[in-house]
CSV table of C-alpha atoms in Angstrom, one decimal:
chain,number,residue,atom,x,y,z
U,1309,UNK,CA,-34.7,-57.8,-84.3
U,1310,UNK,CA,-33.3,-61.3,-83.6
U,1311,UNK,CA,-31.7,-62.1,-80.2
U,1312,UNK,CA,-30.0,-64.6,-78.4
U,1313,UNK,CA,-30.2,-65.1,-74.4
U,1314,UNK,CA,-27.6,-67.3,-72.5
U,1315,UNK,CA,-28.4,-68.6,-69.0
U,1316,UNK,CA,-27.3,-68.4,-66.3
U,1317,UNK,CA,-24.2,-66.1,-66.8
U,1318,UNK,CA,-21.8,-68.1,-64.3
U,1319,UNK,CA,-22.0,-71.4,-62.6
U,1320,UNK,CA,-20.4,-72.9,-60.1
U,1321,UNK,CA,-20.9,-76.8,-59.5
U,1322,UNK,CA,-19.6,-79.6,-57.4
U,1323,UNK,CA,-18.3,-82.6,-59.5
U,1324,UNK,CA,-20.8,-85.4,-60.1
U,1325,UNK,CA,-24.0,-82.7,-59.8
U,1326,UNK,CA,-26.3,-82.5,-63.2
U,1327,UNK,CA,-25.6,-79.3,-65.3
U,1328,UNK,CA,-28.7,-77.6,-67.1
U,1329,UNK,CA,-27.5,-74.5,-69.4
U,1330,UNK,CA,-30.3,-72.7,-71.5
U,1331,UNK,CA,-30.2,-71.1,-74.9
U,1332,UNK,CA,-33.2,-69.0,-76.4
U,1333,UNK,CA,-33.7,-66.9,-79.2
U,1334,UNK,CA,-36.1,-64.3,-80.0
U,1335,UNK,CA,-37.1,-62.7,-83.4
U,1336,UNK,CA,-37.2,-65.8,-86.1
U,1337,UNK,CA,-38.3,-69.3,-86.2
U,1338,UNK,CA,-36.6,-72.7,-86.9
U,1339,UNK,CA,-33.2,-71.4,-86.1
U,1340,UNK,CA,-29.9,-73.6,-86.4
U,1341,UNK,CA,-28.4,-73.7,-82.9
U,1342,UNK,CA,-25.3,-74.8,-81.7
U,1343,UNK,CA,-23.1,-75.4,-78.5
U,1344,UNK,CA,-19.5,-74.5,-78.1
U,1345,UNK,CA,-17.0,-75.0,-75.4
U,1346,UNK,CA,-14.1,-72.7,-74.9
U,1347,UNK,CA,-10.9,-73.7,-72.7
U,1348,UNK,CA,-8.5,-71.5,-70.9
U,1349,UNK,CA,-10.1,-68.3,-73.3
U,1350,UNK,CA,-8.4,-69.8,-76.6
U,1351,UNK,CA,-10.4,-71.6,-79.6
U,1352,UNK,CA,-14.1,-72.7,-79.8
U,1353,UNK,CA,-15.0,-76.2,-79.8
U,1354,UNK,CA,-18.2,-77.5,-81.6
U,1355,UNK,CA,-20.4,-79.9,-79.1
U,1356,UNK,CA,-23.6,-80.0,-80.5
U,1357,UNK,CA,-26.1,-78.1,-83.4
U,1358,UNK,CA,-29.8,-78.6,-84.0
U,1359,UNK,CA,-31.5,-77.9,-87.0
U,1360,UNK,CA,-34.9,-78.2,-85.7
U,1361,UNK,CA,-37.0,-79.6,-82.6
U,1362,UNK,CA,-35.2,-83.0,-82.0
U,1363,UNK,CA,-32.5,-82.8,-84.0
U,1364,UNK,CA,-29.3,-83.3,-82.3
U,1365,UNK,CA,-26.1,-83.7,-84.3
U,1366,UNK,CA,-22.9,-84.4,-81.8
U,1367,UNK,CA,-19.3,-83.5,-82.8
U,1368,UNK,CA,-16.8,-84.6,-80.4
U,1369,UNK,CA,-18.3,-87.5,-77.5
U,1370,UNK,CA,-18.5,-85.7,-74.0
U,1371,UNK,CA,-20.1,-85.9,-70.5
U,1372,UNK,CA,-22.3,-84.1,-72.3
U,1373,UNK,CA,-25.8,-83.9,-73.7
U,1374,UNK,CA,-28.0,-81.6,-76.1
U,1375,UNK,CA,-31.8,-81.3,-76.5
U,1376,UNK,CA,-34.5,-79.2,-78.2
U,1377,UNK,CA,-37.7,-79.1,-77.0
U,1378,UNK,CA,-39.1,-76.3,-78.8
U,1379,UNK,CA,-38.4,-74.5,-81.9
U,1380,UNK,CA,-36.3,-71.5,-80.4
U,1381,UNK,CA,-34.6,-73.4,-77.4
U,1382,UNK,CA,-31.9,-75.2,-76.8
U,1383,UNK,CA,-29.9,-77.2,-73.7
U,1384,UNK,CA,-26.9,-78.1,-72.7
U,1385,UNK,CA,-26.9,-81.1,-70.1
U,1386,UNK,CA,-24.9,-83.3,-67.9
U,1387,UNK,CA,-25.9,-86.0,-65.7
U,1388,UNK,CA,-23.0,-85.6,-63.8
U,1389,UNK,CA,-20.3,-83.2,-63.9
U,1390,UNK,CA,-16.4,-83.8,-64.4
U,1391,UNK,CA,-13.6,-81.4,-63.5
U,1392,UNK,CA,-12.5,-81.4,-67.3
U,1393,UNK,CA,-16.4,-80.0,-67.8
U,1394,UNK,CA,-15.1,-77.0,-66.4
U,1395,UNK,CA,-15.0,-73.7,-69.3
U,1396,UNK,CA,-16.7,-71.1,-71.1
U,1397,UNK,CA,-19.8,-72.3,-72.9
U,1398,UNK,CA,-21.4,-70.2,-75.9
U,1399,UNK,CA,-24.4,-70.8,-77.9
U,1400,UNK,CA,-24.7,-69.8,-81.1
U,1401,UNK,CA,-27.7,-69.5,-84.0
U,1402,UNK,CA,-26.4,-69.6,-87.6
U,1403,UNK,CA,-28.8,-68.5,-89.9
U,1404,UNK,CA,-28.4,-69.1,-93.7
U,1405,UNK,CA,-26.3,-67.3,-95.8
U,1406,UNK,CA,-24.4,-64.8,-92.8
U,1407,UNK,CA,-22.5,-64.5,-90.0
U,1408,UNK,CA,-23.3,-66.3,-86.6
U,1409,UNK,CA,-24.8,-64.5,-83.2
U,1410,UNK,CA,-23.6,-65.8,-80.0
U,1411,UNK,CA,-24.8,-65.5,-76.3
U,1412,UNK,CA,-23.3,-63.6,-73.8
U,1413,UNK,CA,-21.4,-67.0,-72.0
U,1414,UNK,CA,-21.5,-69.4,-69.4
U,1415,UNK,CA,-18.3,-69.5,-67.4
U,1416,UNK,CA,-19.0,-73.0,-65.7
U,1417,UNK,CA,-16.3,-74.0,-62.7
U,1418,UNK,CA,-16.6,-77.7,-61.4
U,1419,UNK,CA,-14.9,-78.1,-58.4
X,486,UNK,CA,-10.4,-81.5,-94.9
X,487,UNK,CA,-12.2,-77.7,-94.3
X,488,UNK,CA,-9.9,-75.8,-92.0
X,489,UNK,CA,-8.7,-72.5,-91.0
X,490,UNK,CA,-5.6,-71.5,-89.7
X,491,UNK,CA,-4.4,-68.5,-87.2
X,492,UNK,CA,-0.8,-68.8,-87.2
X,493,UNK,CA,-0.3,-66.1,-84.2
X,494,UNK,CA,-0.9,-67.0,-80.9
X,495,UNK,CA,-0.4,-63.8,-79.5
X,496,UNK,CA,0.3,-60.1,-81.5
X,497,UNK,CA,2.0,-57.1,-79.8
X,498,UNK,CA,1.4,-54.0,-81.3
X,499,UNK,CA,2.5,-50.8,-79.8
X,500,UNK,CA,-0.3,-48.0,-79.6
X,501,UNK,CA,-0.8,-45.6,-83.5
X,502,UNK,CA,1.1,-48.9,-85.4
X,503,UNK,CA,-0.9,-50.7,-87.5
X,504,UNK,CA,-1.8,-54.1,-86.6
X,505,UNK,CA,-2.3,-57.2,-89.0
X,506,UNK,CA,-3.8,-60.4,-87.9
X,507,UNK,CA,-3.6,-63.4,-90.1
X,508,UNK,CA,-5.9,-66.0,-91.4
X,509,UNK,CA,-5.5,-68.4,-94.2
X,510,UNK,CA,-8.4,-71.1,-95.1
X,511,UNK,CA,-7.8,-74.5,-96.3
X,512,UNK,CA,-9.6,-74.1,-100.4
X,513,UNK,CA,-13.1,-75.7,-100.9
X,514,UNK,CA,-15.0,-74.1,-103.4
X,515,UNK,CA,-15.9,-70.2,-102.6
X,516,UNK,CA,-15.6,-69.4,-98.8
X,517,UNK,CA,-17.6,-67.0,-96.7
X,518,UNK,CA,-14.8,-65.8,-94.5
X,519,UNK,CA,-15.3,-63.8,-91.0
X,520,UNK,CA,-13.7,-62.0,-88.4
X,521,UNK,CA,-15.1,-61.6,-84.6
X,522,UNK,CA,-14.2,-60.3,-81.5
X,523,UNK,CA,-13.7,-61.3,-78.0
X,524,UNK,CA,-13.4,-59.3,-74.9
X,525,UNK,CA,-13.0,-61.4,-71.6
X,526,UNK,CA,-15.4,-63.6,-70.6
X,527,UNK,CA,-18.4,-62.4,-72.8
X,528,UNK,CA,-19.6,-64.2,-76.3
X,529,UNK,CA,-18.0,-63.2,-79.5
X,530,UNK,CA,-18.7,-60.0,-81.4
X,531,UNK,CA,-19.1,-59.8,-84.9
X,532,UNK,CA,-16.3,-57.3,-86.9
X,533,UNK,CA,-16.5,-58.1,-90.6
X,534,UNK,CA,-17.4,-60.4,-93.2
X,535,UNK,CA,-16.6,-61.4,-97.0
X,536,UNK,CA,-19.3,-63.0,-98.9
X,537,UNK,CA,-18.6,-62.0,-102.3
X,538,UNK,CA,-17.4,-58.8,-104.4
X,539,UNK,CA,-14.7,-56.2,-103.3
X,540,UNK,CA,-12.0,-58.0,-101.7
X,541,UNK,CA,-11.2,-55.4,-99.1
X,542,UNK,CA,-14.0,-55.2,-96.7
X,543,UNK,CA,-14.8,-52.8,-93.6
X,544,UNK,CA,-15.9,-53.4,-91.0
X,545,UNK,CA,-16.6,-52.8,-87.0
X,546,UNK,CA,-14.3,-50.1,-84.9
X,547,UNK,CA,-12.2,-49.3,-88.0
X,548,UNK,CA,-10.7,-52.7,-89.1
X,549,UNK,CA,-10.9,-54.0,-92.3
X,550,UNK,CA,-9.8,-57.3,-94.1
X,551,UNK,CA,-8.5,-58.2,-97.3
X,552,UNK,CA,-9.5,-61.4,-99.4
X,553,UNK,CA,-6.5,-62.9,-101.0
X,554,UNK,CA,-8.1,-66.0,-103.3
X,555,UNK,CA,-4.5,-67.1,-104.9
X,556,UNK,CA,-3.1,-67.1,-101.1
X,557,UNK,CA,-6.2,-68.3,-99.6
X,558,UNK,CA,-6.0,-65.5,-96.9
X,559,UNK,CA,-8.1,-63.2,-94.9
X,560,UNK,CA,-5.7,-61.0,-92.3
X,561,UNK,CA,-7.3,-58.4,-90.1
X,562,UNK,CA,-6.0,-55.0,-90.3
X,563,UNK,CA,-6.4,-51.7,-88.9
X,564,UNK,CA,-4.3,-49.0,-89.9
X,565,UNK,CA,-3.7,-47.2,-86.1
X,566,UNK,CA,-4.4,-49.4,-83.3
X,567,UNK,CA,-6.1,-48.3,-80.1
X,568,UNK,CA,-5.2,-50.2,-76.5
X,569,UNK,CA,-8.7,-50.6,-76.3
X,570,UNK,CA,-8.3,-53.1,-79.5
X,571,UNK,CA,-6.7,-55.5,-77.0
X,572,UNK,CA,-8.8,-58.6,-76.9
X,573,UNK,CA,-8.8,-62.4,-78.4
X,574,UNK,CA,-9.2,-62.2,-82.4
X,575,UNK,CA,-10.9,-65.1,-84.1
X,576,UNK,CA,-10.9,-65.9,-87.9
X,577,UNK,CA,-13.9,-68.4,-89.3
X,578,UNK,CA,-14.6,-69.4,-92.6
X,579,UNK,CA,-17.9,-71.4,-94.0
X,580,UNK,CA,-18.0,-73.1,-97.3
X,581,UNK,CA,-21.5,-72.7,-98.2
X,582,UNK,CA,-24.7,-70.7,-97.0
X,583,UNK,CA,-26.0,-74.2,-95.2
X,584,UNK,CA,-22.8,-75.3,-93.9
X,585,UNK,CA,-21.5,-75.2,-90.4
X,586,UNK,CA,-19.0,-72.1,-89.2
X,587,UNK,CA,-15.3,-73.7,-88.8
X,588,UNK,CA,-13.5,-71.4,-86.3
X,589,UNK,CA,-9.9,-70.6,-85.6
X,590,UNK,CA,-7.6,-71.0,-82.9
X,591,UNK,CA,-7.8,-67.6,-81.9
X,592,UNK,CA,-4.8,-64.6,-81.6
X,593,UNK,CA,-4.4,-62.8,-78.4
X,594,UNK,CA,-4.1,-59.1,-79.8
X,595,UNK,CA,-2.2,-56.9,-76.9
X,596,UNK,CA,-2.2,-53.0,-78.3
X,597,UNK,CA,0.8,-51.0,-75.4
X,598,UNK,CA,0.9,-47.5,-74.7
């Protein structure tokens, strides 16, 4: 069965240090990934979504960065972290034709 | 523009009521429309969905939805709710099988004793 695995589970980080948040999944191949940020435990935001190894489509412009390096991975970066960075990040695979399965969350605190 | 709404913020529902949670979609063709879940800080849990056919689908922990084409809706309802139903609802909709999920806003659903 497909799975998706969030790390790490919470994170706290001092403003202006680089943030690295991991996303696999297990149990297909050439998934579409995504990123979204959640504030204050209300509606999801769309960052970023990959269709493939490289492929980085950005919705909104952030302190933020996306990358794929291999086919069932994906990463959330910063170079250096902001207060407003601060919130609850989900990843997410899409497949085609159903409903999405997300991680288990990052609640990330910059302070 | 492809869009959909949660008009409630917050629902309060008294424990053995039924509950309804709204959604409406902006129209684009024919919508896959979805419900999930979310208990504090953990991802979101699938309930139901509507791809096509009946319009009155079931789903997870007895809640069901009805698809409404002429009022381009897809409320959440569960005929007696439990105070373990008390979590943030959220509504999606996608408009084709390749297309990205568009979420909403979310509704706080608060079930009292």
């Amino acid at each position: 069965s497909q799975t998706i695995h969030q790390w790490p589970a919470t994170l706290v980080q001092p403003v202006g240090s680089p943030l690295s948040l991991e996303c696999t999944v297990e149990g297909t191949s050439n998934p579409n990934l995504y990123w979204y940020r959640q504030a204050a435990g209300r509606g999801l935001q769309l960052l970023f979504y990959s269709v493939g190894i490289g492929q980085i489509s950005s919705e909104v412009p952030q302190n933020l960065s996306a990358s794929r390096p291999q086919d069932r991975q994906f990463i959330l970066s910063s170079k250096k972290l902001l207060l407003s960075d601060s919130g609850f990040y989900l990843c997410a695979w899409i497949p085609l034709n159903t409903e999405a399965f997300f991680g288990q969350g990052t609640r990330l605190t910059v302070v | 523009a492809q869009s959909v709404a949660q008009p409630e913020d917050q629902v309060n529902v008294a424990e053995g009521n039924p509950l309804t949670v709204k959604c409406t979609y902006s129209v684009s063709g024919n919508p896959y429309l979805f419900w999930y879940v979310q208990y504090p800080n953990r991802g979101l849990q699938f309930l139901l969905k509507y791809i096509t056919g009946d319009n009155l689908v079931k789903g997870s922990y007895g809640f069901e939805a009805e698809f409404n084409k002429s009022q381009t809706s897809f409320h959440l309802k569960k005929p007696s709710a439990l105070v373990s139903d008390s979590a943030l609802y959220f509504c999606a909709v996608r408009y084709s099988s390749a297309s990205k999920i568009i979420f909403g806003s979310g509704t706080r659903l608060s079930i009292r004793p």
